[in-house]
Amino acid sequence: MSGHTQPKPLNEADAIRLAQAGDGAAFEFLYELHGRRVYALCLRMVGNPSDAEDLMQEAFLQLFRKIGTFRGESAFSTWLHRLAVNVVLMKLRKKTLVETPLDEPADSEDESTRPRRELGAPDLLLSGSIDRVHLQRAIEQLPPGYKQVFVLHDVQGFEHNEIAGLMDCSIGNSKSQLHKARMRLRELLQETLRDIARQERQAAKSSGS
């Protein structure tokens, strides 16, 4: 008899083992155990409940495909959250960050959360010359590791200890990546400012002649 029916998972470790063997009830157990936290993570990153729901479902679909690769080298929740972060970042990359708080909560959340509170330096937004379009383009040019940490910390407001857990790196590495990302972003935005100034000079010459 026992060969025909799988025992019900009693805890996370049981559920992981059974899910790796293809047990549907075990996946449901893991979904019920972690679904709300994964949803909250997705919501924090995209700020849109409908999108967060879709991304949570996508994350658990990825879990279904990849749970066989979980080796227990980190906590399962950490591994699952990293998987969810990667799903969200892939979507943000495809959408060119359109759905992140860089673009949306100018009225509602900026005052309370200030997602760009530590962008690097006030001169990045000098006289309003750098608008969000230029900022998004500059962020897209960052190397992937820099961009992930920058988006998680400066755009989404995650703390370094949270990022370290999500990306399976040290807090020091997260801080280092963020520092390098800000330095590179400043360079890119200064190049943009120079281009804008050059265009303005050319426009002034054209109108004057």
C-alpha atoms as an extended CHARMM CRD file, in Angstrom:
* protein
*
       209  EXT
         1         1  MET       CA              0.0000000000        0.0000000000        0.0000000000  PROA      1               0.0000000000
         2         2  SER       CA              2.6770000000        2.4610000000        0.9800000000  PROA      2               0.0000000000
         3         3  GLY       CA              4.2340000000        2.0980000000       -2.4600000000  PROA      3               0.0000000000
         4         4  HSD       CA              1.0540000000        3.4910000000       -4.0770000000  PROA      4               0.0000000000
         5         5  THR       CA              0.4430000000        6.5920000000       -1.9510000000  PROA      5               0.0000000000
         6         6  GLN       CA              2.9260000000        9.2490000000       -0.9190000000  PROA      6               0.0000000000
         7         7  PRO       CA              2.7130000000       10.3210000000        2.7440000000  PROA      7               0.0000000000
         8         8  LYS       CA              1.4710000000       13.8770000000        3.2440000000  PROA      8               0.0000000000
         9         9  PRO       CA              4.3380000000       16.3200000000        3.8390000000  PROA      9               0.0000000000
        10        10  LEU       CA              4.5670000000       17.1950000000        7.5070000000  PROA      10              0.0000000000
        11        11  ASN       CA              7.1080000000       20.0030000000        7.1980000000  PROA      11              0.0000000000
        12        12  GLU       CA              9.1040000000       21.9760000000        4.6640000000  PROA      12              0.0000000000
        13        13  ALA       CA             11.9240000000       19.4290000000        4.4310000000  PROA      13              0.0000000000
        14        14  ASP       CA              9.4490000000       16.6270000000        3.6860000000  PROA      14              0.0000000000
        15        15  ALA       CA              7.6360000000       18.7970000000        1.1380000000  PROA      15              0.0000000000
        16        16  ILE       CA             10.8740000000       19.6670000000       -0.6780000000  PROA      16              0.0000000000
        17        17  ARG       CA             11.8840000000       16.0310000000       -0.8870000000  PROA      17              0.0000000000
        18        18  LEU       CA              8.4570000000       14.9390000000       -2.1430000000  PROA      18              0.0000000000
        19        19  ALA       CA              8.1960000000       17.8720000000       -4.5850000000  PROA      19              0.0000000000
        20        20  GLN       CA             11.5700000000       16.9210000000       -6.0580000000  PROA      20              0.0000000000
        21        21  ALA       CA             10.0220000000       13.5080000000       -6.7120000000  PROA      21              0.0000000000
        22        22  GLY       CA              7.1290000000       15.1920000000       -8.5440000000  PROA      22              0.0000000000
        23        23  ASP       CA              4.4750000000       15.1060000000       -5.8110000000  PROA      23              0.0000000000
        24        24  GLY       CA              1.7420000000       17.6640000000       -6.5470000000  PROA      24              0.0000000000
        25        25  ALA       CA              0.4580000000       17.8870000000       -2.9780000000  PROA      25              0.0000000000
        26        26  ALA       CA              3.9650000000       18.7610000000       -1.8180000000  PROA      26              0.0000000000
        27        27  PHE       CA              4.1040000000       21.6780000000       -4.2880000000  PROA      27              0.0000000000
        28        28  GLU       CA              0.7730000000       22.8770000000       -2.9460000000  PROA      28              0.0000000000
        29        29  PHE       CA              2.1650000000       22.6560000000        0.5910000000  PROA      29              0.0000000000
        30        30  LEU       CA              5.1920000000       24.7900000000       -0.4210000000  PROA      30              0.0000000000
        31        31  TYR       CA              2.9110000000       27.2500000000       -2.2280000000  PROA      31              0.0000000000
        32        32  GLU       CA              0.7690000000       27.6810000000        0.8780000000  PROA      32              0.0000000000
        33        33  LEU       CA              3.8620000000       27.9660000000        3.0610000000  PROA      33              0.0000000000
        34        34  HSD       CA              5.7180000000       30.5820000000        0.9870000000  PROA      34              0.0000000000
        35        35  GLY       CA              3.1630000000       32.1160000000       -1.3890000000  PROA      35              0.0000000000
        36        36  ARG       CA              2.3070000000       35.1800000000        0.6760000000  PROA      36              0.0000000000
        37        37  ARG       CA              5.9570000000       36.0970000000        1.2680000000  PROA      37              0.0000000000
        38        38  VAL       CA              6.8410000000       35.6470000000       -2.4070000000  PROA      38              0.0000000000
        39        39  TYR       CA              3.8300000000       37.7880000000       -3.3640000000  PROA      39              0.0000000000
        40        40  ALA       CA              4.9270000000       40.4990000000       -0.8890000000  PROA      40              0.0000000000
        41        41  LEU       CA              8.4300000000       40.4270000000       -2.3690000000  PROA      41              0.0000000000
        42        42  CYS       CA              7.0970000000       40.7850000000       -5.9260000000  PROA      42              0.0000000000
        43        43  LEU       CA              4.7130000000       43.5580000000       -4.8670000000  PROA      43              0.0000000000
        44        44  ARG       CA              7.5500000000       45.4510000000       -3.2040000000  PROA      44              0.0000000000
        45        45  MET       CA              9.5330000000       45.2790000000       -6.4320000000  PROA      45              0.0000000000
        46        46  VAL       CA              6.8280000000       46.1680000000       -8.9840000000  PROA      46              0.0000000000
        47        47  GLY       CA              4.3130000000       48.1010000000       -6.8660000000  PROA      47              0.0000000000
        48        48  ASN       CA              1.3310000000       46.7160000000       -8.7820000000  PROA      48              0.0000000000
        49        49  PRO       CA             -0.8520000000       43.9980000000       -7.1610000000  PROA      49              0.0000000000
        50        50  SER       CA             -1.9530000000       42.4560000000      -10.4650000000  PROA      50              0.0000000000
        51        51  ASP       CA              1.6280000000       42.2510000000      -11.7690000000  PROA      51              0.0000000000
        52        52  ALA       CA              2.8340000000       40.9430000000       -8.4040000000  PROA      52              0.0000000000
        53        53  GLU       CA              0.2430000000       38.1450000000       -8.5750000000  PROA      53              0.0000000000
        54        54  ASP       CA              1.3900000000       37.2080000000      -12.0990000000  PROA      54              0.0000000000
        55        55  LEU       CA              5.0360000000       37.2710000000      -11.0510000000  PROA      55              0.0000000000
        56        56  MET       CA              4.3530000000       35.1400000000       -7.9840000000  PROA      56              0.0000000000
        57        57  GLN       CA              2.6820000000       32.5340000000      -10.2230000000  PROA      57              0.0000000000
        58        58  GLU       CA              5.6540000000       32.6960000000      -12.6020000000  PROA      58              0.0000000000
        59        59  ALA       CA              8.0540000000       32.2610000000       -9.6860000000  PROA      59              0.0000000000
        60        60  PHE       CA              6.2490000000       29.1020000000       -8.5390000000  PROA      60              0.0000000000
        61        61  LEU       CA              6.1920000000       27.8390000000      -12.1240000000  PROA      61              0.0000000000
        62        62  GLN       CA              9.9620000000       28.2850000000      -12.1520000000  PROA      62              0.0000000000
        63        63  LEU       CA             10.0840000000       26.4980000000       -8.7880000000  PROA      63              0.0000000000
        64        64  PHE       CA              8.1820000000       23.5670000000      -10.3000000000  PROA      64              0.0000000000
        65        65  ARG       CA             10.7830000000       23.3790000000      -13.0800000000  PROA      65              0.0000000000
        66        66  LYS       CA             13.8740000000       23.9530000000      -10.9680000000  PROA      66              0.0000000000
        67        67  ILE       CA             13.2400000000       22.4310000000       -7.5470000000  PROA      67              0.0000000000
        68        68  GLY       CA             15.3650000000       19.4530000000       -8.5770000000  PROA      68              0.0000000000
        69        69  THR       CA             18.3860000000       21.7780000000       -8.5800000000  PROA      69              0.0000000000
        70        70  PHE       CA             17.8870000000       22.8100000000       -4.9280000000  PROA      70              0.0000000000
        71        71  ARG       CA             20.7810000000       21.2840000000       -2.9910000000  PROA      71              0.0000000000
        72        72  GLY       CA             20.1090000000       22.6630000000        0.4650000000  PROA      72              0.0000000000
        73        73  GLU       CA             23.2460000000       24.8390000000        0.4370000000  PROA      73              0.0000000000
        74        74  SER       CA             21.1600000000       27.8000000000        1.6310000000  PROA      74              0.0000000000
        75        75  ALA       CA             17.7610000000       28.0580000000        3.3090000000  PROA      75              0.0000000000
        76        76  PHE       CA             14.9560000000       27.0710000000        0.9530000000  PROA      76              0.0000000000
        77        77  SER       CA             13.2140000000       30.4200000000        1.5320000000  PROA      77              0.0000000000
        78        78  THR       CA             16.3930000000       32.2600000000        0.4850000000  PROA      78              0.0000000000
        79        79  TRP       CA             16.7260000000       30.1050000000       -2.6210000000  PROA      79              0.0000000000
        80        80  LEU       CA             13.0590000000       30.6310000000       -3.5260000000  PROA      80              0.0000000000
        81        81  HSD       CA             13.2690000000       34.3950000000       -2.9520000000  PROA      81              0.0000000000
        82        82  ARG       CA             16.3530000000       34.6140000000       -5.1850000000  PROA      82              0.0000000000
        83        83  LEU       CA             14.4550000000       32.7240000000       -7.8590000000  PROA      83              0.0000000000
        84        84  ALA       CA             11.5270000000       35.1630000000       -7.5010000000  PROA      84              0.0000000000
        85        85  VAL       CA             13.8580000000       38.1950000000       -7.6590000000  PROA      85              0.0000000000
        86        86  ASN       CA             15.3540000000       36.8490000000      -10.8870000000  PROA      86              0.0000000000
        87        87  VAL       CA             11.8570000000       36.4050000000      -12.3570000000  PROA      87              0.0000000000
        88        88  VAL       CA             10.9820000000       40.0110000000      -11.4550000000  PROA      88              0.0000000000
        89        89  LEU       CA             14.2770000000       41.4240000000      -12.7350000000  PROA      89              0.0000000000
        90        90  MET       CA             13.8160000000       39.6100000000      -16.0450000000  PROA      90              0.0000000000
        91        91  LYS       CA             10.3960000000       41.2510000000      -16.3890000000  PROA      91              0.0000000000
        92        92  LEU       CA             11.7500000000       44.6680000000      -15.4280000000  PROA      92              0.0000000000
        93        93  ARG       CA             14.5430000000       44.2780000000      -17.9680000000  PROA      93              0.0000000000
        94        94  LYS       CA             12.0580000000       43.4410000000      -20.7150000000  PROA      94              0.0000000000
        95        95  LYS       CA              9.8770000000       46.4010000000      -19.7440000000  PROA      95              0.0000000000
        96        96  THR       CA             12.8860000000       48.7500000000      -19.4820000000  PROA      96              0.0000000000
        97        97  LEU       CA             12.0060000000       49.4640000000      -15.8670000000  PROA      97              0.0000000000
        98        98  VAL       CA              8.6770000000       51.0050000000      -16.8580000000  PROA      98              0.0000000000
        99        99  GLU       CA              6.8770000000       49.3470000000      -13.9600000000  PROA      99              0.0000000000
       100       100  THR       CA              9.3510000000       50.2230000000      -11.2380000000  PROA      100             0.0000000000
       101       101  PRO       CA              8.9180000000       53.1600000000       -8.8500000000  PROA      101             0.0000000000
       102       102  LEU       CA             11.3570000000       55.1780000000      -10.9800000000  PROA      102             0.0000000000
       103       103  ASP       CA              8.3810000000       55.9710000000      -13.1120000000  PROA      103             0.0000000000
       104       104  GLU       CA              5.1930000000       55.4990000000      -11.1810000000  PROA      104             0.0000000000
       105       105  PRO       CA              4.7520000000       56.7660000000       -7.6220000000  PROA      105             0.0000000000
       106       106  ALA       CA              5.6750000000       60.3870000000       -8.2400000000  PROA      106             0.0000000000
       107       107  ASP       CA              2.5360000000       61.4780000000       -6.4220000000  PROA      107             0.0000000000
       108       108  SER       CA              1.6580000000       58.6710000000       -4.0430000000  PROA      108             0.0000000000
       109       109  GLU       CA              4.7820000000       57.1520000000       -2.5860000000  PROA      109             0.0000000000
       110       110  ASP       CA              7.7490000000       59.3910000000       -3.3380000000  PROA      110             0.0000000000
       111       111  GLU       CA              7.2660000000       61.5250000000       -0.2560000000  PROA      111             0.0000000000
       112       112  SER       CA              7.1040000000       58.6050000000        2.1680000000  PROA      112             0.0000000000
       113       113  THR       CA              9.4600000000       56.0400000000        0.6270000000  PROA      113             0.0000000000
       114       114  ARG       CA             11.8070000000       58.2450000000       -1.4080000000  PROA      114             0.0000000000
       115       115  PRO       CA             13.0600000000       55.2850000000       -3.5040000000  PROA      115             0.0000000000
       116       116  ARG       CA             15.8230000000       57.4200000000       -5.0050000000  PROA      116             0.0000000000
       117       117  ARG       CA             16.9370000000       58.7900000000       -1.6520000000  PROA      117             0.0000000000
       118       118  GLU       CA             20.5240000000       57.6480000000       -2.0860000000  PROA      118             0.0000000000
       119       119  LEU       CA             20.9830000000       57.9050000000       -5.8220000000  PROA      119             0.0000000000
       120       120  GLY       CA             24.5430000000       59.0780000000       -5.3690000000  PROA      120             0.0000000000
       121       121  ALA       CA             24.6820000000       62.8570000000       -5.4930000000  PROA      121             0.0000000000
       122       122  PRO       CA             22.3070000000       65.8000000000       -5.8720000000  PROA      122             0.0000000000
       123       123  ASP       CA             24.0910000000       66.8940000000       -9.0490000000  PROA      123             0.0000000000
       124       124  LEU       CA             22.6570000000       63.8570000000      -10.8600000000  PROA      124             0.0000000000
       125       125  LEU       CA             19.3470000000       65.6960000000      -11.1240000000  PROA      125             0.0000000000
       126       126  LEU       CA             20.9200000000       69.1010000000      -11.6930000000  PROA      126             0.0000000000
       127       127  SER       CA             18.3330000000       71.7080000000      -12.6730000000  PROA      127             0.0000000000
       128       128  GLY       CA             16.0010000000       68.9100000000      -13.7240000000  PROA      128             0.0000000000
       129       129  SER       CA             18.2020000000       68.3000000000      -16.7730000000  PROA      129             0.0000000000
       130       130  ILE       CA             18.2890000000       64.5790000000      -16.0890000000  PROA      130             0.0000000000
       131       131  ASP       CA             14.7710000000       63.2840000000      -16.4670000000  PROA      131             0.0000000000
       132       132  ARG       CA             13.5320000000       59.7840000000      -15.7700000000  PROA      132             0.0000000000
       133       133  VAL       CA             13.9710000000       58.6830000000      -19.3790000000  PROA      133             0.0000000000
       134       134  HSD       CA             17.6860000000       59.4890000000      -19.2540000000  PROA      134             0.0000000000
       135       135  LEU       CA             17.9610000000       57.8800000000      -15.8370000000  PROA      135             0.0000000000
       136       136  GLN       CA             16.3190000000       54.6800000000      -17.0700000000  PROA      136             0.0000000000
       137       137  ARG       CA             18.6300000000       54.5630000000      -20.0890000000  PROA      137             0.0000000000
       138       138  ALA       CA             21.6660000000       55.0090000000      -17.8650000000  PROA      138             0.0000000000
       139       139  ILE       CA             20.5000000000       52.2470000000      -15.4880000000  PROA      139             0.0000000000
       140       140  GLU       CA             20.0040000000       49.9260000000      -18.4770000000  PROA      140             0.0000000000
       141       141  GLN       CA             23.6620000000       50.4720000000      -19.4150000000  PROA      141             0.0000000000
       142       142  LEU       CA             24.9520000000       49.2860000000      -16.0310000000  PROA      142             0.0000000000
       143       143  PRO       CA             26.5470000000       45.8130000000      -15.8980000000  PROA      143             0.0000000000
       144       144  PRO       CA             23.9730000000       43.2120000000      -14.7160000000  PROA      144             0.0000000000
       145       145  GLY       CA             25.4060000000       42.7580000000      -11.2040000000  PROA      145             0.0000000000
       146       146  TYR       CA             25.5990000000       46.5070000000      -10.5840000000  PROA      146             0.0000000000
       147       147  LYS       CA             22.1130000000       47.0270000000      -11.9820000000  PROA      147             0.0000000000
       148       148  GLN       CA             20.4990000000       44.3410000000       -9.8210000000  PROA      148             0.0000000000
       149       149  VAL       CA             21.9300000000       45.7560000000       -6.5990000000  PROA      149             0.0000000000
       150       150  PHE       CA             21.1560000000       49.3450000000       -7.6290000000  PROA      150             0.0000000000
       151       151  VAL       CA             17.5360000000       48.5310000000       -8.5150000000  PROA      151             0.0000000000
       152       152  LEU       CA             17.0120000000       46.5020000000       -5.3440000000  PROA      152             0.0000000000
       153       153  HSD       CA             18.5950000000       49.1000000000       -3.0290000000  PROA      153             0.0000000000
       154       154  ASP       CA             18.1180000000       52.5710000000       -4.4870000000  PROA      154             0.0000000000
       155       155  VAL       CA             14.9310000000       51.9780000000       -6.4700000000  PROA      155             0.0000000000
       156       156  GLN       CA             13.1080000000       49.3730000000       -4.4040000000  PROA      156             0.0000000000
       157       157  GLY       CA             14.4630000000       50.2580000000       -0.9650000000  PROA      157             0.0000000000
       158       158  PHE       CA             15.8260000000       46.8710000000        0.1240000000  PROA      158             0.0000000000
       159       159  GLU       CA             18.5030000000       46.9300000000        2.8290000000  PROA      159             0.0000000000
       160       160  HSD       CA             21.9590000000       45.4390000000        2.1980000000  PROA      160             0.0000000000
       161       161  ASN       CA             21.3050000000       42.4930000000        4.5010000000  PROA      161             0.0000000000
       162       162  GLU       CA             18.1300000000       41.6970000000        2.5250000000  PROA      162             0.0000000000
       163       163  ILE       CA             19.9790000000       41.9970000000       -0.7970000000  PROA      163             0.0000000000
       164       164  ALA       CA             22.7540000000       39.7510000000        0.5020000000  PROA      164             0.0000000000
       165       165  GLY       CA             20.1470000000       37.0980000000        1.2970000000  PROA      165             0.0000000000
       166       166  LEU       CA             18.3250000000       37.4900000000       -2.0110000000  PROA      166             0.0000000000
       167       167  MET       CA             21.4530000000       37.3970000000       -4.1630000000  PROA      167             0.0000000000
       168       168  ASP       CA             23.4470000000       34.9840000000       -1.9810000000  PROA      168             0.0000000000
       169       169  CYS       CA             26.3560000000       37.3850000000       -1.5490000000  PROA      169             0.0000000000
       170       170  SER       CA             27.9500000000       39.1180000000        1.4230000000  PROA      170             0.0000000000
       171       171  ILE       CA             26.7030000000       42.4440000000        2.7590000000  PROA      171             0.0000000000
       172       172  GLY       CA             30.1160000000       43.8820000000        1.8960000000  PROA      172             0.0000000000
       173       173  ASN       CA             29.7770000000       42.6840000000       -1.6790000000  PROA      173             0.0000000000
       174       174  SER       CA             26.3290000000       44.2630000000       -1.9420000000  PROA      174             0.0000000000
       175       175  LYS       CA             27.7060000000       47.5970000000       -0.6640000000  PROA      175             0.0000000000
       176       176  SER       CA             30.6800000000       47.3890000000       -3.0350000000  PROA      176             0.0000000000
       177       177  GLN       CA             28.4530000000       46.6340000000       -6.0310000000  PROA      177             0.0000000000
       178       178  LEU       CA             26.1510000000       49.5260000000       -5.1140000000  PROA      178             0.0000000000
       179       179  HSD       CA             29.0880000000       51.9510000000       -4.7740000000  PROA      179             0.0000000000
       180       180  LYS       CA             30.4560000000       50.9090000000       -8.1790000000  PROA      180             0.0000000000
       181       181  ALA       CA             26.9650000000       51.1180000000       -9.7020000000  PROA      181             0.0000000000
       182       182  ARG       CA             26.5170000000       54.6930000000       -8.4170000000  PROA      182             0.0000000000
       183       183  MET       CA             29.9580000000       55.7420000000       -9.6630000000  PROA      183             0.0000000000
       184       184  ARG       CA             29.2630000000       54.2900000000      -13.1150000000  PROA      184             0.0000000000
       185       185  LEU       CA             25.7850000000       55.7820000000      -13.1670000000  PROA      185             0.0000000000
       186       186  ARG       CA             27.2020000000       59.1920000000      -12.3070000000  PROA      186             0.0000000000
       187       187  GLU       CA             29.6530000000       58.8940000000      -15.2150000000  PROA      187             0.0000000000
       188       188  LEU       CA             26.8520000000       57.9200000000      -17.5960000000  PROA      188             0.0000000000
       189       189  LEU       CA             24.6260000000       60.7740000000      -16.4180000000  PROA      189             0.0000000000
       190       190  GLN       CA             27.4680000000       63.2900000000      -16.6670000000  PROA      190             0.0000000000
       191       191  GLU       CA             27.9780000000       62.1630000000      -20.2570000000  PROA      191             0.0000000000
       192       192  THR       CA             24.2640000000       62.7530000000      -20.8130000000  PROA      192             0.0000000000
       193       193  LEU       CA             24.4990000000       66.2240000000      -19.2560000000  PROA      193             0.0000000000
       194       194  ARG       CA             27.3880000000       67.0540000000      -21.5670000000  PROA      194             0.0000000000
       195       195  ASP       CA             25.3700000000       65.8580000000      -24.5520000000  PROA      195             0.0000000000
       196       196  ILE       CA             22.3830000000       67.9680000000      -23.4620000000  PROA      196             0.0000000000
       197       197  ALA       CA             24.6050000000       71.0410000000      -23.0180000000  PROA      197             0.0000000000
       198       198  ARG       CA             26.1490000000       70.4390000000      -26.4480000000  PROA      198             0.0000000000
       199       199  GLN       CA             22.7160000000       70.1710000000      -28.0340000000  PROA      199             0.0000000000
       200       200  GLU       CA             21.5650000000       73.3380000000      -26.2900000000  PROA      200             0.0000000000
       201       201  ARG       CA             24.6350000000       75.2360000000      -27.5620000000  PROA      201             0.0000000000
       202       202  GLN       CA             23.9970000000       74.0040000000      -31.0760000000  PROA      202             0.0000000000
       203       203  ALA       CA             20.3420000000       74.9850000000      -30.8310000000  PROA      203             0.0000000000
       204       204  ALA       CA             21.3260000000       78.4400000000      -29.5510000000  PROA      204             0.0000000000
       205       205  LYS       CA             23.7520000000       78.8840000000      -32.4510000000  PROA      205             0.0000000000
       206       206  SER       CA             21.0970000000       77.8030000000      -34.9550000000  PROA      206             0.0000000000
       207       207  SER       CA             18.4980000000       80.1910000000      -33.5660000000  PROA      207             0.0000000000
       208       208  GLY       CA             21.0370000000       83.0410000000      -33.4290000000  PROA      208             0.0000000000
       209       209  SER       CA             22.2140000000       82.6980000000      -37.0150000000  PROA      209             0.0000000000
